[in-house]
Coordinates of C-alpha atoms in Angstrom, one line a residue:
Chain A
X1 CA 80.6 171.7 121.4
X2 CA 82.6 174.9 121.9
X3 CA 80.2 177.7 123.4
X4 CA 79.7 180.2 120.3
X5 CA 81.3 183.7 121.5
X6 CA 79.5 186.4 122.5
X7 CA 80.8 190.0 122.1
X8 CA 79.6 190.7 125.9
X9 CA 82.3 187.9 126.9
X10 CA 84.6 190.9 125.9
X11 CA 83.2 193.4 127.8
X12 CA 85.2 194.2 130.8
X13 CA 82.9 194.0 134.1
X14 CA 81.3 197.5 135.1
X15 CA 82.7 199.0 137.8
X16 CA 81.0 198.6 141.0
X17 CA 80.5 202.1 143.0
X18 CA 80.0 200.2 146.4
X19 CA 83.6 198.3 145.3
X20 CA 87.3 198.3 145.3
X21 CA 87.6 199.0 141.6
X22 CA 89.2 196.1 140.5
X23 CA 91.9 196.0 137.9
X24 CA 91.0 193.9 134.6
X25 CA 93.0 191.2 134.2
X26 CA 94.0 191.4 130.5
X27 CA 95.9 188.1 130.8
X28 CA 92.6 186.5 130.8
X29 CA 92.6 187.5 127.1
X30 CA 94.7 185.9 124.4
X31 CA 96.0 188.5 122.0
X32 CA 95.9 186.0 119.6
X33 CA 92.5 184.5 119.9
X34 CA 89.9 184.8 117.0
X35 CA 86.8 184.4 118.6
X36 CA 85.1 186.1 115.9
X37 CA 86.9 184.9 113.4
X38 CA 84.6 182.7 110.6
X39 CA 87.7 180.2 109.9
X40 CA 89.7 181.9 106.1
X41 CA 90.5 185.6 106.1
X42 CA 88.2 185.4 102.9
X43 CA 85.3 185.0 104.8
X44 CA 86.3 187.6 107.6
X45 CA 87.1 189.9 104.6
X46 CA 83.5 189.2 103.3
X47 CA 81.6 190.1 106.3
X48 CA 83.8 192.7 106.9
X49 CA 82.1 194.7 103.7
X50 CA 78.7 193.6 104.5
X51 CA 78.9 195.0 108.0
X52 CA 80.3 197.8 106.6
X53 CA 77.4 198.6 104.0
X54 CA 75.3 198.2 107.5
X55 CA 77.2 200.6 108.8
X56 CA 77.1 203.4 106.2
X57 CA 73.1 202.5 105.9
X58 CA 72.9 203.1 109.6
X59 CA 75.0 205.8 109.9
X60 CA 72.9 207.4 107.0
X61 CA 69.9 207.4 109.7
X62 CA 72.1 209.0 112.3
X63 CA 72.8 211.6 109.8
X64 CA 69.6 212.3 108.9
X65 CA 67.7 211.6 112.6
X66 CA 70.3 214.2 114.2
X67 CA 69.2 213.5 117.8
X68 CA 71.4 210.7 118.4
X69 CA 75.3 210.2 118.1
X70 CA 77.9 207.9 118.6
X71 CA 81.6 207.4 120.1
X72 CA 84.0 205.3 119.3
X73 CA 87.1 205.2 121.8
X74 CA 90.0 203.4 120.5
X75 CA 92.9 202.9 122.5
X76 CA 96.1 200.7 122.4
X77 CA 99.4 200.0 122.8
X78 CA 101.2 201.6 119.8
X79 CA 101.3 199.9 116.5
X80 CA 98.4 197.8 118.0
X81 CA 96.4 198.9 114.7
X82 CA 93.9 202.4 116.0
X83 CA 94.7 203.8 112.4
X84 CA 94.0 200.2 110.6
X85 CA 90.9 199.5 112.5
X86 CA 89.3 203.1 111.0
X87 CA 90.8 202.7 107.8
X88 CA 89.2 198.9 107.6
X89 CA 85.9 199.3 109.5
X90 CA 84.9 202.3 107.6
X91 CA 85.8 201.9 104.7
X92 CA 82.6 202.1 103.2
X93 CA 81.1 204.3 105.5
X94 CA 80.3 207.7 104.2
X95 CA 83.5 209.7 105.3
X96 CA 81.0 213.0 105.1
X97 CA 78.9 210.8 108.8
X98 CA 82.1 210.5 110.6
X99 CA 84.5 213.1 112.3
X100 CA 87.8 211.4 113.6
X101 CA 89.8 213.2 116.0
X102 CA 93.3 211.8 116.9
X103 CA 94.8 213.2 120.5
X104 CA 98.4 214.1 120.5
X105 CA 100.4 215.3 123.6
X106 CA 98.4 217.9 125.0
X107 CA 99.3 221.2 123.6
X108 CA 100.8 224.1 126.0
X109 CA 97.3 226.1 125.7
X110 CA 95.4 222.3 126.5
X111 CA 97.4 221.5 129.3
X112 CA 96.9 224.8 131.0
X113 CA 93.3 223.3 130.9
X114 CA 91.8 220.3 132.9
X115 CA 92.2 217.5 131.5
X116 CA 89.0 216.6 129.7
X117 CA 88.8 220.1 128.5
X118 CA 89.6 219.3 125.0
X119 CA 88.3 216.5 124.9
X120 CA 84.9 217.6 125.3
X121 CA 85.4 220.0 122.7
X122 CA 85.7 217.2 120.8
X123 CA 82.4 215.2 121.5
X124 CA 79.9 214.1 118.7
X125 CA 76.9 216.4 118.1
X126 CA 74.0 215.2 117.0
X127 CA 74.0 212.7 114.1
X128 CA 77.4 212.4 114.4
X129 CA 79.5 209.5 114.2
X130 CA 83.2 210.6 116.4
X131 CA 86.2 208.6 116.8
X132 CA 88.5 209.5 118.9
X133 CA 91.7 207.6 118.0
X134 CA 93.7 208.1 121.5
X135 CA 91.6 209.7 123.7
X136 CA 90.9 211.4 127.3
X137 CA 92.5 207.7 128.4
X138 CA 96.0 208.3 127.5
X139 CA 96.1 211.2 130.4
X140 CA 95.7 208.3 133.1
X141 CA 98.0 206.1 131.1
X142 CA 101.1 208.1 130.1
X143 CA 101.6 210.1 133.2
X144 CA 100.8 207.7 135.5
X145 CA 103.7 205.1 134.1
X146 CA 105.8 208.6 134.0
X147 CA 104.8 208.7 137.5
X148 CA 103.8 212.7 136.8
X149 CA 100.3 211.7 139.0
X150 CA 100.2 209.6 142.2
X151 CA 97.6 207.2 142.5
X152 CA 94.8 209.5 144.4
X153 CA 94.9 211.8 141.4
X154 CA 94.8 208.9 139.1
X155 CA 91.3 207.6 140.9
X156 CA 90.0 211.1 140.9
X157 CA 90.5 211.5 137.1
X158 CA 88.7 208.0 136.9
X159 CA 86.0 209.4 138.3
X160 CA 86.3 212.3 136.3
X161 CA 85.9 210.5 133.4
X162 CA 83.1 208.2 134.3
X163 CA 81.7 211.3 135.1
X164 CA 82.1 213.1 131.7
X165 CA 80.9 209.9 129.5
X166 CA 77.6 210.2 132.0
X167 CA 77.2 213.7 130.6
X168 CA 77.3 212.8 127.3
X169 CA 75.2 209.6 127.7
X170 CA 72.6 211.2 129.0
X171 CA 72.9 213.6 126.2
X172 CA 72.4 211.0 123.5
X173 CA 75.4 210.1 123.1
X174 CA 76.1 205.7 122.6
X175 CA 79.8 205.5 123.5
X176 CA 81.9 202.3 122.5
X177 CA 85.3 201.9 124.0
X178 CA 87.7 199.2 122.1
X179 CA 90.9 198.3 124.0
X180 CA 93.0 196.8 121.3
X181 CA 95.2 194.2 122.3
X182 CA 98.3 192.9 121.1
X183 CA 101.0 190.9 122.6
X184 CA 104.7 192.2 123.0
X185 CA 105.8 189.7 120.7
X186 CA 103.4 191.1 117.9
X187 CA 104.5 194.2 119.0
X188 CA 108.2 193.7 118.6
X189 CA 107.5 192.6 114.8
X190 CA 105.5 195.6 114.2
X191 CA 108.0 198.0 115.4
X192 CA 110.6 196.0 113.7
X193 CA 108.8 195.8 110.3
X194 CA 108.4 199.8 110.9
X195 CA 112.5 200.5 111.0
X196 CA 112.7 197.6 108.4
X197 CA 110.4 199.9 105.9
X198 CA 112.5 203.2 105.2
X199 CA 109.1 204.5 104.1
X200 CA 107.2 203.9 107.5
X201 CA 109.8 206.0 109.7
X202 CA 107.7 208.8 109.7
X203 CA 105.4 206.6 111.9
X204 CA 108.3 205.8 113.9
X205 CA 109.7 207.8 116.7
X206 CA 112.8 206.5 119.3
X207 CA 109.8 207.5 122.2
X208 CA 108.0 204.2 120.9
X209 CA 110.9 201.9 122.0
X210 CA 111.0 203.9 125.4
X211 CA 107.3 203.0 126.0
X212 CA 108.0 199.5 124.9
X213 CA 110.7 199.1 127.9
X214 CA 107.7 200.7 130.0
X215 CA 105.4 197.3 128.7
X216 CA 104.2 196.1 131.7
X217 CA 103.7 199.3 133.4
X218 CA 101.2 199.9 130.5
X219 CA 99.8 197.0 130.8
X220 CA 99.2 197.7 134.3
X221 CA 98.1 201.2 133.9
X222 CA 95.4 199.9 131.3
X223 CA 94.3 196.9 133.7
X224 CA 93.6 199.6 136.3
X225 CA 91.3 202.2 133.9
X226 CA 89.8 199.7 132.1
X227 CA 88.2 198.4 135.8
X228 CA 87.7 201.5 136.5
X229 CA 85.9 203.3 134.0
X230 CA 84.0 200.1 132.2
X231 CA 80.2 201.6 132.8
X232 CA 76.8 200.5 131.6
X233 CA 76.7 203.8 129.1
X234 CA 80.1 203.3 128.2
X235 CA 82.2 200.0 128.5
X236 CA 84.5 198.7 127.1
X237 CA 85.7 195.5 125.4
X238 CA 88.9 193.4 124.9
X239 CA 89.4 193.0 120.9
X240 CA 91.9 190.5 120.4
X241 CA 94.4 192.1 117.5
X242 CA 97.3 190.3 117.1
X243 CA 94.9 189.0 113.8
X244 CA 94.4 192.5 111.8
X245 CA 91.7 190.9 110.3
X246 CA 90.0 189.3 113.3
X247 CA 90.5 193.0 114.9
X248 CA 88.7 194.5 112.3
X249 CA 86.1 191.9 112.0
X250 CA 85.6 191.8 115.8
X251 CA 85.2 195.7 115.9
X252 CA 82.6 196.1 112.9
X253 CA 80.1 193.1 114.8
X254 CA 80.6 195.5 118.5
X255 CA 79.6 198.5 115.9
X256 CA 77.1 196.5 114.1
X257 CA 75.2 195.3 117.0
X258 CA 75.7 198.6 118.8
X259 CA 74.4 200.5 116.1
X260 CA 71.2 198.1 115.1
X261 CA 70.3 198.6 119.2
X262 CA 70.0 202.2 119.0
X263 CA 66.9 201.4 116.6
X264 CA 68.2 204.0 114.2
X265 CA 65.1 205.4 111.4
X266 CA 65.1 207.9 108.8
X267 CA 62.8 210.8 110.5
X268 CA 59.3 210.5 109.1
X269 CA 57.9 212.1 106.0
X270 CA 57.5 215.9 105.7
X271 CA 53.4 215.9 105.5
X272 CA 54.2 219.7 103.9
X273 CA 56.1 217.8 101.0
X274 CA 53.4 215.5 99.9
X275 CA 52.4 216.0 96.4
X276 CA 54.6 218.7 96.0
X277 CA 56.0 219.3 92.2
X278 CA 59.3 221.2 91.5
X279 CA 58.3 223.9 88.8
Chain B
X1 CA 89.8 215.3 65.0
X2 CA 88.7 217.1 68.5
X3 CA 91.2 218.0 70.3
X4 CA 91.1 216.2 73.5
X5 CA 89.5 217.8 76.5
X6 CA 92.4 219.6 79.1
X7 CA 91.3 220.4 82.5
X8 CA 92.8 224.0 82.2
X9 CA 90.1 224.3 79.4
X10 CA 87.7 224.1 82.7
X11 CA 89.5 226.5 84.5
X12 CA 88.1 230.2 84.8
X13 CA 90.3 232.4 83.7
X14 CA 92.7 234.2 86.7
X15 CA 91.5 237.8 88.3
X16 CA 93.6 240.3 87.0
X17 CA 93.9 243.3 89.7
X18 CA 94.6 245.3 87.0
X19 CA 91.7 245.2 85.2
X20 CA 87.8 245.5 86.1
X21 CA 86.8 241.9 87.5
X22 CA 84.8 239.7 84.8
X23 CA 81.6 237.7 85.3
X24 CA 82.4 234.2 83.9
X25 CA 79.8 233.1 81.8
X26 CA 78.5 229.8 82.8
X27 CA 76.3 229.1 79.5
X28 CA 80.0 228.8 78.4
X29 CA 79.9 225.1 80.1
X30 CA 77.5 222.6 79.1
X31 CA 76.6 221.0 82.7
X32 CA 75.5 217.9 80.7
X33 CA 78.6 217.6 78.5
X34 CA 81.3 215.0 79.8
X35 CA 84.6 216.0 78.3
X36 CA 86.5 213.7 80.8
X37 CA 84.6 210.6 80.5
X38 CA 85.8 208.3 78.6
X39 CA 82.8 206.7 77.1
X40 CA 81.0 204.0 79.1
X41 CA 80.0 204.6 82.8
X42 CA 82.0 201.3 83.6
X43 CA 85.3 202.6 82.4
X44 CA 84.6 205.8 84.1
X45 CA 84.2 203.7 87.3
X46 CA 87.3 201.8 86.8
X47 CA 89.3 205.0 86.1
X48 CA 87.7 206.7 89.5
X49 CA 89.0 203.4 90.9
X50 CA 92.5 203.4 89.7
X51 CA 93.0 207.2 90.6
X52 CA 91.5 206.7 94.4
X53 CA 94.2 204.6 94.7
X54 CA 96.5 207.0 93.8
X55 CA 95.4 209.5 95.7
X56 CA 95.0 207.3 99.0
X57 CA 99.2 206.7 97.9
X58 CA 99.9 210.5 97.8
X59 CA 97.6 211.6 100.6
X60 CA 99.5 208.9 102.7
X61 CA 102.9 211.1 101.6
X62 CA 101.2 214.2 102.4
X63 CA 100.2 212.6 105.5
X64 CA 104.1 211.6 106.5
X65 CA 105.5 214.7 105.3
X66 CA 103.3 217.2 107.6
X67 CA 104.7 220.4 105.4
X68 CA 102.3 220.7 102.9
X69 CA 98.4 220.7 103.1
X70 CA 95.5 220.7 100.8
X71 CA 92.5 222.5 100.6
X72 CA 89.4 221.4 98.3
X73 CA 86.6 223.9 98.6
X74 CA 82.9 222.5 96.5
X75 CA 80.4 225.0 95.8
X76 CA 77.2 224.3 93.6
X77 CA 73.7 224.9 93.5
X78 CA 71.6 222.9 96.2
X79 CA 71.5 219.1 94.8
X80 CA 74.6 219.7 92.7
X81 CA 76.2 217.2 94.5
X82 CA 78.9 218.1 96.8
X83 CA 77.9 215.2 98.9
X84 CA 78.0 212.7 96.5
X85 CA 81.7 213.8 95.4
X86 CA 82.9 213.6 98.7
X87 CA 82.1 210.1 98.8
X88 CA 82.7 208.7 95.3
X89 CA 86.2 210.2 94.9
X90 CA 87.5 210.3 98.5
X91 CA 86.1 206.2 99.1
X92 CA 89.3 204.8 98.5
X93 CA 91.7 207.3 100.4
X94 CA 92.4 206.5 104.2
X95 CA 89.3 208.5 106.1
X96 CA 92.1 209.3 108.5
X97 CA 93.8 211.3 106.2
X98 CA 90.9 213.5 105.4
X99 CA 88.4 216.9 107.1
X100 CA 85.4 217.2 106.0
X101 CA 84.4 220.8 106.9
X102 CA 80.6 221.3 106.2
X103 CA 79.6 224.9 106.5
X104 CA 76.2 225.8 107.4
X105 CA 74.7 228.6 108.0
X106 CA 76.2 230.9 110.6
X107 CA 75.6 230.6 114.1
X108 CA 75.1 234.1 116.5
X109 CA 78.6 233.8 117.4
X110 CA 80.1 233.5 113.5
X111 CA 78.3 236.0 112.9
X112 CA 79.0 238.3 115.1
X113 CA 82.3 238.0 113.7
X114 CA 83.8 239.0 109.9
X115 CA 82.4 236.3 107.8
X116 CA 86.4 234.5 107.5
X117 CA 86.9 233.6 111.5
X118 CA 84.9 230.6 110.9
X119 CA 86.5 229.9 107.8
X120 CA 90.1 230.5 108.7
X121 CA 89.6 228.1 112.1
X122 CA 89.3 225.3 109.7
X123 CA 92.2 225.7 107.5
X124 CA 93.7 222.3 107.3
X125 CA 97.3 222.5 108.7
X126 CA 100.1 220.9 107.9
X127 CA 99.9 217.4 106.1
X128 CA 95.8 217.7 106.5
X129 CA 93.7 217.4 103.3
X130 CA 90.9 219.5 104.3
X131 CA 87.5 219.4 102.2
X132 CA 85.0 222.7 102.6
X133 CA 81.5 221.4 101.4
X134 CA 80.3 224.5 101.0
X135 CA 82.8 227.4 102.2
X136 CA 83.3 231.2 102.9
X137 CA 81.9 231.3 99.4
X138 CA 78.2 231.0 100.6
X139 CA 79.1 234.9 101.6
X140 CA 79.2 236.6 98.7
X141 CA 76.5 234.3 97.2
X142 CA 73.5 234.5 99.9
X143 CA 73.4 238.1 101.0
X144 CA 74.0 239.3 97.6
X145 CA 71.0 237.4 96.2
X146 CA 69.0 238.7 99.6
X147 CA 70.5 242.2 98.8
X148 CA 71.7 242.1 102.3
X149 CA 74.7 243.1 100.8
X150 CA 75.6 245.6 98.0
X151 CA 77.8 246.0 95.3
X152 CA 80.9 247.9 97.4
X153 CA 80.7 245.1 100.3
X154 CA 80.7 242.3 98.0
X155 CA 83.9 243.7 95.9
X156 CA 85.4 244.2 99.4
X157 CA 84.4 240.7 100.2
X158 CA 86.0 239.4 96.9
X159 CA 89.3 241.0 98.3
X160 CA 89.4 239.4 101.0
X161 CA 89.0 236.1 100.2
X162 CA 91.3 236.7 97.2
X163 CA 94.0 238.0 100.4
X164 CA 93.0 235.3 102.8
X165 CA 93.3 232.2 100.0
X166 CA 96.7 234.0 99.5
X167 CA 97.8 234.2 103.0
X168 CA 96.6 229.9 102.7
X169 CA 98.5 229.5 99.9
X170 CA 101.5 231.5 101.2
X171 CA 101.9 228.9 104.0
X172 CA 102.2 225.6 102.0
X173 CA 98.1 225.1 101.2
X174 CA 97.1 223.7 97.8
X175 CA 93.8 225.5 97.0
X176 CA 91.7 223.7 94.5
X177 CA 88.3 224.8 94.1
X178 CA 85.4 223.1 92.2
X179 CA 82.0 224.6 91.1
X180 CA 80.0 221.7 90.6
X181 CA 77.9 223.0 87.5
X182 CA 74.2 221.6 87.3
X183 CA 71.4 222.8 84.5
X184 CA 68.5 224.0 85.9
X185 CA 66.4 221.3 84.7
X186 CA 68.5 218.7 86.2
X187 CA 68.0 220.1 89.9
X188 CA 64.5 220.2 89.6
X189 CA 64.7 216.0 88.9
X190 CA 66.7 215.8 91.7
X191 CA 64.5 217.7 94.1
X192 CA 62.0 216.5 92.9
X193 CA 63.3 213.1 93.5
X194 CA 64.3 213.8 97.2
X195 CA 60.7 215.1 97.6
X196 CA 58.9 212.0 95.6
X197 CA 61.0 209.6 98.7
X198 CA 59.9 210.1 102.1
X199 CA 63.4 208.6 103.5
X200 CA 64.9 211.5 101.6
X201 CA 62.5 214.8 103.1
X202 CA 65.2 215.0 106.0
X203 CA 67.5 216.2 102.8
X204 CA 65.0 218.8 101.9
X205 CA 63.8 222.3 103.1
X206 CA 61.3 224.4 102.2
X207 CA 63.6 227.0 101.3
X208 CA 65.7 225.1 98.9
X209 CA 62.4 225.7 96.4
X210 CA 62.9 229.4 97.1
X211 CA 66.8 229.4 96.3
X212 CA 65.5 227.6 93.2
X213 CA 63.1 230.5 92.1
X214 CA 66.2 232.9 92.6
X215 CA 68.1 230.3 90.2
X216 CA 69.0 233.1 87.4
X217 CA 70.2 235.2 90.6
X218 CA 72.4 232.6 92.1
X219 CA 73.9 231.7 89.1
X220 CA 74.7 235.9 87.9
X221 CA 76.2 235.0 91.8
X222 CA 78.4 232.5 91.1
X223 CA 79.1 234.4 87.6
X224 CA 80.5 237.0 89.7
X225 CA 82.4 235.3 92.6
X226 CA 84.0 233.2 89.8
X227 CA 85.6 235.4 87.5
X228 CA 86.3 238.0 91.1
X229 CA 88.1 235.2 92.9
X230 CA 89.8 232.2 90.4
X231 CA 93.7 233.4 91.3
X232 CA 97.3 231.4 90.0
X233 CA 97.4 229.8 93.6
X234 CA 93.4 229.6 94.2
X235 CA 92.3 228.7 90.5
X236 CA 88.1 227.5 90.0
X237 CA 87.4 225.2 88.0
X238 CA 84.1 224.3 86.2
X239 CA 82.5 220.8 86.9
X240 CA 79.9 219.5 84.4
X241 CA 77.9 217.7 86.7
X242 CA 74.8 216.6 84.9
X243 CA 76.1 213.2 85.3
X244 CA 77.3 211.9 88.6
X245 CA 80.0 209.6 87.2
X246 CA 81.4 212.1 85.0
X247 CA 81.5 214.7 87.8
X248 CA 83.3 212.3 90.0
X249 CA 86.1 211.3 87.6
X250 CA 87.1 214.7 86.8
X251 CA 87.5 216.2 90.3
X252 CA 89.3 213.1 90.6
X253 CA 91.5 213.9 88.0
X254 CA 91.8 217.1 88.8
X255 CA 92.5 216.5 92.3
X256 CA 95.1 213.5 91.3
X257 CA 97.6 216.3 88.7
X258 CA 97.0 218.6 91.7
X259 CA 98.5 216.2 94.1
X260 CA 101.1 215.1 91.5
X261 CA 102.1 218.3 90.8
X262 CA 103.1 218.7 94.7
X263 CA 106.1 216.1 94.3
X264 CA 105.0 214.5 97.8
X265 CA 107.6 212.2 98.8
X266 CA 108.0 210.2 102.3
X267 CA 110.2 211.8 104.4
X268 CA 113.7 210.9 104.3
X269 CA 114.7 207.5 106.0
X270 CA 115.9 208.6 109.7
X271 CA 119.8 207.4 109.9
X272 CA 119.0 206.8 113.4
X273 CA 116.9 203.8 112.9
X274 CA 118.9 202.2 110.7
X275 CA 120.0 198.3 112.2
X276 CA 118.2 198.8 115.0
X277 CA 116.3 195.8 116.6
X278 CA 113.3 196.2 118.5
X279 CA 113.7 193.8 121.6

């Protein structure tokens, strides 16, 4: 009998101080598995909304706790489905608990700034949920494949970033990283069913088929941060995704379990308020 | 036959420079009458169904067209339900699409600055849909009830939103703004409610009981800021909010002729894509 999967089977390893970082080996990971995948999409769809009531009860506690908070990091390839996992997995989470912050091309003003600037303007405070969809990760993806930093700045800002996540782990902060991984052939359809849909161009721009050429140096760059950066307070984990479904599935059980270990609880009662009656 | 309810009927009559600015008289609106629902709480739900889906549709437009921008700004009495709005009517409509802007009160730094630099740093830009829960509003409502502001200041202050909502509007922003109308009675269930359930005391403060003993205050407040500040491109609108479901279906309504009213389209097809093949 087939071992059941567990979501730590998707973690990537944790980068070893005393180590060669190691680059992940993403081909160790079909694109197209379903490992948490329950058989019909019916079911999937099911569980889906009863992690998701989960997740708004929990995120309620956040809220109300304010001490902790949460960060979600979602990166991918593009079209690899950042915007669908949010839309899905949240859906019935309380949009007033989460804040979701979407990177861009630095700005002239951020760039004149390090890197992580602002990005940590961005973090969660407490009882907040953040998601950043693209994140401090695409400034050791993009300009590394553009070649715009060699490799010693590249490890530095590795470290950098290990760094920063410490900071806000050991400010209360539970971070979550989701690599989202799609194949090129899933990838080709996407695009393709993009130019196909007049209405979808907006989503499209000509850049997206120069990154495509640039595949494997993506791939590359990713398999080289993910083994670098994958920490106890902040790893990371493969999520299948050429199945939307299984993606969003997969995600919401990381969040779930994430969440439930946090040991979130409404604060306790107001002694002050007992017996009080509102004239 | 009545004639059937319009939402303009809700709508507090436009400021006229011209003339001295007039209260609006909120015993005008019954907070427990439901001119927009249409008759059983199911049907409501159903139509609050039907129109998130439409708005999730013309949010995606506004989303693709990044010209326009909305701005939904909720006021109401503590326990009016601002929260509750937020998620009934937005549940349906892509969180990604959406900023929820909570405004507490001031920190040192806000306040050491005029009481719209906070305000104006959150205008949604272009193709946002920003949501204030709670606003620059709260600034002509809590120092004038604390008199630590007088009669001159708070005209002045009116002016200024009134100029600042214009300068908003000027630049492709949809101002709606609800007051989410409550009887007096009705909060004191609902705080008394919060207070009666421990897991709800993290909701609750101390001070909200005093606000509620300055009740007749805050609402001569309100009464004021109204009539001083409802403008053609800014226009207030009065929410009878006794019932929850009612409340939610007509900011949804209100919020769905808004958005139709904007004639968001997707942006044109791009020529250049056309019979391209992603390989």
């Amino acid at each position: 009998m087939a071992k059941k999967p567990e979501l730590d089977d998707y973690r990537v390893p944790f980068f070893d101080a005393g180590k060669k970082p190691k680059p992940f080996d993403l081909s160790a990971v079909d694109p197209s598995s379903k490992p948490f995948s329950s058989g019909t999409k019916d079911i999937d769809r099911e569980r889906l909304a009863a992690i998701g009531a989960q997740l708004d009860d929990l995120q309620e506690k956040l809220h109300a706790q304010r001490r902790q908070r949460v960060l979600l990091v979602l990166q991918g390839m593009d079209t690899s489905g950042k915007d669908g996992t949010v839309r899905a997995v949240f859906h019935d989470v309380d949009p007033l608990g989460l804040r979701i912050v979407p990177f861009r091309a630095p700005s002239e003003r951020e760039a004149a700034h390090d890197f992580l600037w602002r990005v940590h303007a961005q973090a969660p405070m407490a009882g907040e949920f953040a998601i950043f969809n693209r994140s401090h990760y695409e400034d050791v993806l993009v300009p590394r494949v553009l070649k715009s930093i060699d490799a010693d700045e590249c490890a530095r800002r590795y470290r950098h970033i290990r760094e920063f996540e410490s900071l806000l782990a050991d400010s209360g902060t539970t971070i979550v990283k989701c690599f989202l991984h799609i194949s090129k052939d899933e990838q080709r359809e996407r695009l393709q069913a993009r130019i196909d849909d007049p209405t979808k161009h907006w989503k499209f721009d000509v850049s997206d088929l120069e990154a495509r050429k640039q595949w494997d140096d993506y791939q590359a760059a990713y398999a080289d941060a993910l083994g670098a950066t994958s920490t106890e307070y902040a790893p990371w984990y493969i999520i299948p995704g050429n199945s939307k479904t299984h993606r969003n599935v997969m995600v919401a059980e990381l969040l779930l379990r994430t969440m439930q270990d946090m040991k979130l609880e409404f604060p306790p009662a107001k002694e002050s308020l007992k017996g009080v009656k509102v004239e």
